[in-house]
Structure formats: structure tokens, C-alpha cells
Amino acid sequence: MKIKERIVPLEDLIPYEHNHRVITQQAIDAAKTSIENYGFNVPILIDKNNVIIAGHTRRLALIELGWDEVMCVEVQEVNEEKKDKIRLLDNAIGSASKFDDIKLGRELRSIKDSSTEESWNTFSEVFKEDSILTDLLKTSLGSALKPVTKETLQKAQDKVDNKFANKNVKNDNEAVVQCPKCTRDFTIRVY
């Protein structure tokens, strides 16, 4: 498959009329925040007629940001069947992936700890309430992004010690505890 990079006016891009992905305003807003703060890093994939293969959300975000043109990658010498497969795979691959919540939590905590308050607030704008990434952030860092201090860690440790009689510490971030009611073992994590 041959490709060719080219700058295309946004008004010349043609959305694929049978796009199976529903694009929400939340997704457009997240793309806008990312582009505004970290640049436009993923070109829009198009065919020789400027029909979008991948990048419908990015296109809408750029329009809302007032851009006139965008870097595109034209896929050459590809039939309609292959274009359809590329479209489907582009959308499905992200949905098929899962996050390792321990690594993600550490990464987000590291980003937060190394950021200034202003840069963290800019980054976390993507995680506004009701955004597509809010649940991911809450799962990884908890619903409140409070600083972790020795006192808060000790309080959390005391709660675990008081609630769970049988506790087996695996490492600095994990312990296996037994529920006092059902006696099932659970792994708990602290980031």
C-alpha cells in the first residue's frame, strides 16, 4: 500500500457517508483539548478523492478550532473493500484494547506529580465531568485528585487494618485482603 502526505483544506475533506462511528461532542472536545495543548500529531487518513478513511473526530475538532487546512495521509491504490476494513479496524482496535490499571495509575500519578498546577489543570481538562475519559481517571486516581501525604496513606492503612483481619502485603502498592463477611480474597491497590 502506497501513501502520500499532503496538506488539504478542511473544506475539501469529505466525511465517509456510511461512517459507523457515532461522534459525540465529548469526543470532539477531548480532541480539541489535546490538539490545543499538545499539537496535531495524528494525520487524517484519506483516499485519492479526499474521502476520510480515519479521522472524522479530528476533522470536526479542527473545524471548531478554526483551522483552514490539515496534514493528511492519502492511501493510494487501495480498493473499497480495503478502505472499509481500514475504517473498521481503526475504530475497533482502540475499543479492543484494555488498560493495565496499575501502570495507568502510576503513569497518571507521575504526570500529576511532575506537572505544575497550571499544566496539570490543562491536561486534566480532557477529564472534565461527563467526558469520555472521566471514568478512566476516576478508576486510576480516585474521584478526587487530592495530594497523597503520609497522613492520608496512614489513614488508608488504618482502615484496611481495621476492616480486614487477614492481610497479605504483596508489594508497596498491593495487598491481598480477606473480606470479613464472605471470606473471599481481594487484591487492593494504592497508587
mmCIF file of C-alpha atoms in Angstrom:
data_model
loop_
_atom_site.group_PDB
_atom_site.id
_atom_site.type_symbol
_atom_site.label_atom_id
_atom_site.label_comp_id
_atom_site.label_asym_id
_atom_site.label_seq_id
_atom_site.Cartn_x
_atom_site.Cartn_y
_atom_site.Cartn_z
ATOM 1 C CA MET A 1 0.000 0.000 0.000
ATOM 2 C CA LYS A 2 1.453 3.348 -1.038
ATOM 3 C CA ILE A 3 0.867 6.532 0.902
ATOM 4 C CA LYS A 4 1.396 10.201 0.168
ATOM 5 C CA GLU A 5 1.387 13.055 2.661
ATOM 6 C CA ARG A 6 -0.329 16.270 1.652
ATOM 7 C CA ILE A 7 -1.870 19.380 3.133
ATOM 8 C CA VAL A 8 -5.613 19.552 2.407
ATOM 9 C CA PRO A 9 -8.069 22.407 3.079
ATOM 10 C CA LEU A 10 -10.566 21.227 5.702
ATOM 11 C CA GLU A 11 -13.445 22.264 3.449
ATOM 12 C CA ASP A 12 -12.189 19.788 0.826
ATOM 13 C CA LEU A 13 -12.331 16.780 3.166
ATOM 14 C CA ILE A 14 -15.378 14.589 2.596
ATOM 15 C CA PRO A 15 -16.758 12.623 5.552
ATOM 16 C CA TYR A 16 -17.437 8.988 4.702
ATOM 17 C CA GLU A 17 -21.223 8.803 4.353
ATOM 18 C CA HIS A 18 -21.512 5.361 5.982
ATOM 19 C CA ASN A 19 -19.251 6.107 8.948
ATOM 20 C CA HIS A 20 -20.267 3.584 11.618
ATOM 21 C CA ARG A 21 -18.782 5.577 14.488
ATOM 22 C CA VAL A 22 -21.089 7.959 16.355
ATOM 23 C CA ILE A 23 -19.113 11.116 17.069
ATOM 24 C CA THR A 24 -20.125 12.869 20.277
ATOM 25 C CA GLN A 25 -19.407 16.443 21.292
ATOM 26 C CA GLN A 26 -17.454 14.980 24.220
ATOM 27 C CA ALA A 27 -15.086 13.253 21.794
ATOM 28 C CA ILE A 28 -14.705 16.437 19.747
ATOM 29 C CA ASP A 29 -13.991 18.464 22.906
ATOM 30 C CA ALA A 30 -11.364 15.941 24.060
ATOM 31 C CA ALA A 31 -9.697 16.069 20.623
ATOM 32 C CA LYS A 32 -9.754 19.879 20.696
ATOM 33 C CA THR A 33 -8.122 19.983 24.142
ATOM 34 C CA SER A 34 -5.444 17.551 23.008
ATOM 35 C CA ILE A 35 -4.724 19.464 19.788
ATOM 36 C CA GLU A 36 -4.682 22.862 21.504
ATOM 37 C CA ASN A 37 -2.255 21.763 24.195
ATOM 38 C CA TYR A 38 -0.142 19.036 22.617
ATOM 39 C CA GLY A 39 -0.361 19.677 18.893
ATOM 40 C CA PHE A 40 -1.880 17.888 15.944
ATOM 41 C CA ASN A 41 0.009 14.591 15.964
ATOM 42 C CA VAL A 42 -2.126 12.129 14.008
ATOM 43 C CA PRO A 43 -2.813 12.984 10.367
ATOM 44 C CA ILE A 44 -6.215 12.317 8.856
ATOM 45 C CA LEU A 45 -6.261 9.268 6.588
ATOM 46 C CA ILE A 46 -7.978 9.879 3.228
ATOM 47 C CA ASP A 47 -8.374 8.312 -0.195
ATOM 48 C CA LYS A 48 -7.458 9.955 -3.522
ATOM 49 C CA ASN A 49 -10.868 11.699 -3.618
ATOM 50 C CA ASN A 50 -10.369 13.272 -0.154
ATOM 51 C CA VAL A 51 -12.927 10.943 1.454
ATOM 52 C CA ILE A 52 -11.973 10.376 5.079
ATOM 53 C CA ILE A 53 -10.949 6.847 5.979
ATOM 54 C CA ALA A 54 -9.927 7.678 9.564
ATOM 55 C CA GLY A 55 -10.049 10.976 11.391
ATOM 56 C CA HIS A 56 -13.641 12.198 11.389
ATOM 57 C CA THR A 57 -13.445 13.385 15.011
ATOM 58 C CA ARG A 58 -10.124 15.166 14.436
ATOM 59 C CA ARG A 59 -11.625 16.938 11.400
ATOM 60 C CA LEU A 60 -14.578 18.237 13.442
ATOM 61 C CA ALA A 61 -12.256 19.346 16.258
ATOM 62 C CA LEU A 62 -10.076 21.263 13.795
ATOM 63 C CA ILE A 63 -13.117 22.954 12.262
ATOM 64 C CA GLU A 64 -14.249 24.084 15.722
ATOM 65 C CA LEU A 65 -10.719 25.327 16.419
ATOM 66 C CA GLY A 66 -10.854 27.435 13.255
ATOM 67 C CA TRP A 67 -8.146 25.660 11.254
ATOM 68 C CA ASP A 68 -8.179 26.072 7.469
ATOM 69 C CA GLU A 69 -6.068 23.100 6.414
ATOM 70 C CA VAL A 70 -4.643 19.904 7.814
ATOM 71 C CA MET A 71 -1.947 17.307 7.174
ATOM 72 C CA CYS A 72 -3.442 14.201 5.613
ATOM 73 C CA VAL A 73 -2.079 10.844 4.561
ATOM 74 C CA GLU A 74 -3.524 9.711 1.272
ATOM 75 C CA VAL A 75 -3.757 5.957 0.896
ATOM 76 C CA GLN A 76 -3.127 5.128 -2.740
ATOM 77 C CA GLU A 77 -4.035 2.115 -4.839
ATOM 78 C CA VAL A 78 -6.487 0.706 -2.291
ATOM 79 C CA ASN A 79 -9.871 -0.711 -3.287
ATOM 80 C CA GLU A 80 -13.150 -0.021 -1.453
ATOM 81 C CA GLU A 81 -13.021 -3.312 0.447
ATOM 82 C CA LYS A 82 -9.626 -2.474 1.955
ATOM 83 C CA LYS A 83 -10.727 1.072 2.805
ATOM 84 C CA ASP A 84 -13.767 -0.341 4.622
ATOM 85 C CA LYS A 85 -11.541 -2.732 6.560
ATOM 86 C CA ILE A 86 -9.127 0.073 7.484
ATOM 87 C CA ARG A 87 -12.059 2.195 8.724
ATOM 88 C CA LEU A 88 -13.443 -0.582 10.852
ATOM 89 C CA LEU A 89 -10.082 -1.611 12.266
ATOM 90 C CA ASP A 90 -9.146 1.984 13.078
ATOM 91 C CA ASN A 91 -12.231 2.309 15.260
ATOM 92 C CA ALA A 92 -12.265 -1.221 16.663
ATOM 93 C CA ILE A 93 -8.626 -1.533 17.725
ATOM 94 C CA GLY A 94 -8.948 1.158 20.396
ATOM 95 C CA SER A 95 -12.116 -0.431 21.729
ATOM 96 C CA ALA A 96 -10.486 -3.860 21.848
ATOM 97 C CA SER A 97 -7.582 -2.632 23.995
ATOM 98 C CA LYS A 98 -7.692 -2.557 27.761
ATOM 99 C CA PHE A 99 -5.714 -0.554 30.256
ATOM 100 C CA ASP A 100 -3.448 -2.049 32.889
ATOM 101 C CA ASP A 101 -4.910 -0.075 35.786
ATOM 102 C CA ILE A 102 -1.755 -0.321 37.903
ATOM 103 C CA LYS A 103 0.512 1.012 35.163
ATOM 104 C CA LEU A 104 -2.060 3.612 34.142
ATOM 105 C CA GLY A 105 -2.470 4.775 37.741
ATOM 106 C CA ARG A 106 1.289 5.086 38.156
ATOM 107 C CA GLU A 107 1.597 6.966 34.855
ATOM 108 C CA LEU A 108 -1.177 9.404 35.730
ATOM 109 C CA ARG A 109 0.203 9.883 39.235
ATOM 110 C CA SER A 110 3.669 10.520 37.764
ATOM 111 C CA ILE A 111 2.261 13.056 35.294
ATOM 112 C CA LYS A 112 0.353 14.799 38.078
ATOM 113 C CA ASP A 113 3.344 14.825 40.444
ATOM 114 C CA SER A 114 5.736 16.197 37.810
ATOM 115 C CA SER A 115 3.312 18.825 36.474
ATOM 116 C CA THR A 116 2.849 22.368 37.613
ATOM 117 C CA GLU A 117 -0.645 23.081 38.830
ATOM 118 C CA GLU A 118 -1.362 25.015 35.624
ATOM 119 C CA SER A 119 -0.101 22.275 33.291
ATOM 120 C CA TRP A 120 -1.953 19.568 35.253
ATOM 121 C CA ASN A 121 -5.172 21.585 35.080
ATOM 122 C CA THR A 122 -4.717 21.993 31.319
ATOM 123 C CA PHE A 123 -4.075 18.258 30.913
ATOM 124 C CA SER A 124 -6.951 17.257 33.164
ATOM 125 C CA GLU A 125 -9.381 19.435 31.138
ATOM 126 C CA VAL A 126 -9.749 16.319 28.977
ATOM 127 C CA PHE A 127 -11.133 14.623 32.087
ATOM 128 C CA LYS A 128 -13.981 17.076 32.731
ATOM 129 C CA GLU A 129 -17.070 15.642 34.355
ATOM 130 C CA ASP A 130 -19.050 13.651 31.791
ATOM 131 C CA SER A 131 -16.094 13.438 29.413
ATOM 132 C CA ILE A 132 -15.145 10.219 27.682
ATOM 133 C CA LEU A 133 -12.053 9.900 29.898
ATOM 134 C CA THR A 134 -13.582 10.763 33.281
ATOM 135 C CA ASP A 135 -14.192 7.152 34.291
ATOM 136 C CA LEU A 136 -10.648 6.226 33.313
ATOM 137 C CA LEU A 137 -9.197 8.945 35.516
ATOM 138 C CA LYS A 138 -11.510 8.125 38.426
ATOM 139 C CA THR A 139 -10.631 4.442 38.195
ATOM 140 C CA SER A 140 -6.932 5.213 38.214
ATOM 141 C CA LEU A 141 -6.639 8.103 40.655
ATOM 142 C CA GLY A 142 -9.911 8.128 42.546
ATOM 143 C CA SER A 143 -12.716 10.613 42.115
ATOM 144 C CA ALA A 144 -10.893 13.365 43.991
ATOM 145 C CA LEU A 145 -7.407 14.275 42.876
ATOM 146 C CA LYS A 146 -6.064 15.020 46.341
ATOM 147 C CA PRO A 147 -2.380 15.029 47.161
ATOM 148 C CA VAL A 148 -1.174 11.816 48.760
ATOM 149 C CA THR A 149 0.531 12.514 52.076
ATOM 150 C CA LYS A 150 1.934 10.240 54.759
ATOM 151 C CA GLU A 151 -1.138 11.040 56.845
ATOM 152 C CA THR A 152 -3.616 10.055 54.101
ATOM 153 C CA LEU A 153 -1.670 6.858 53.429
ATOM 154 C CA GLN A 154 -1.683 6.042 57.156
ATOM 155 C CA LYS A 155 -5.442 6.661 57.336
ATOM 156 C CA ALA A 156 -5.974 4.337 54.393
ATOM 157 C CA GLN A 157 -3.712 1.735 56.010
ATOM 158 C CA ASP A 158 -5.594 2.017 59.309
ATOM 159 C CA LYS A 159 -8.925 1.474 57.511
ATOM 160 C CA VAL A 160 -7.534 -1.652 55.866
ATOM 161 C CA ASP A 161 -6.109 -2.919 59.151
ATOM 162 C CA ASN A 162 -9.425 -2.335 60.945
ATOM 163 C CA LYS A 163 -11.637 -3.869 58.262
ATOM 164 C CA PHE A 164 -9.603 -6.852 57.213
ATOM 165 C CA ALA A 165 -8.283 -9.332 59.702
ATOM 166 C CA ASN A 166 -6.273 -11.388 57.215
ATOM 167 C CA LYS A 167 -3.952 -9.256 55.130
ATOM 168 C CA ASN A 168 -1.015 -10.328 52.978
ATOM 169 C CA VAL A 169 1.128 -7.484 51.603
ATOM 170 C CA LYS A 170 2.349 -8.325 48.086
ATOM 171 C CA ASN A 171 4.412 -5.174 47.428
ATOM 172 C CA ASP A 172 4.362 -1.408 48.070
ATOM 173 C CA ASN A 173 1.213 -0.937 46.006
ATOM 174 C CA GLU A 174 -0.780 -4.133 46.566
ATOM 175 C CA ALA A 175 -2.103 -6.273 49.368
ATOM 176 C CA VAL A 176 -4.402 -9.287 49.402
ATOM 177 C CA VAL A 177 -7.162 -8.947 51.983
ATOM 178 C CA GLN A 178 -9.941 -11.246 53.094
ATOM 179 C CA CYS A 179 -13.485 -9.950 53.384
ATOM 180 C CA PRO A 180 -14.676 -10.496 56.969
ATOM 181 C CA LYS A 181 -18.200 -11.292 55.787
ATOM 182 C CA CYS A 182 -17.777 -13.613 52.789
ATOM 183 C CA THR A 183 -14.112 -14.636 53.404
ATOM 184 C CA ARG A 184 -13.210 -14.072 49.730
ATOM 185 C CA ASP A 185 -9.737 -12.740 48.989
ATOM 186 C CA PHE A 186 -9.410 -9.402 47.173
ATOM 187 C CA THR A 187 -6.385 -7.550 45.881
ATOM 188 C CA ILE A 188 -6.353 -3.884 46.862
ATOM 189 C CA ARG A 189 -4.099 -1.300 45.275
ATOM 190 C CA VAL A 190 -2.676 2.013 46.451
ATOM 191 C CA TYR A 191 -1.149 4.386 43.902
#
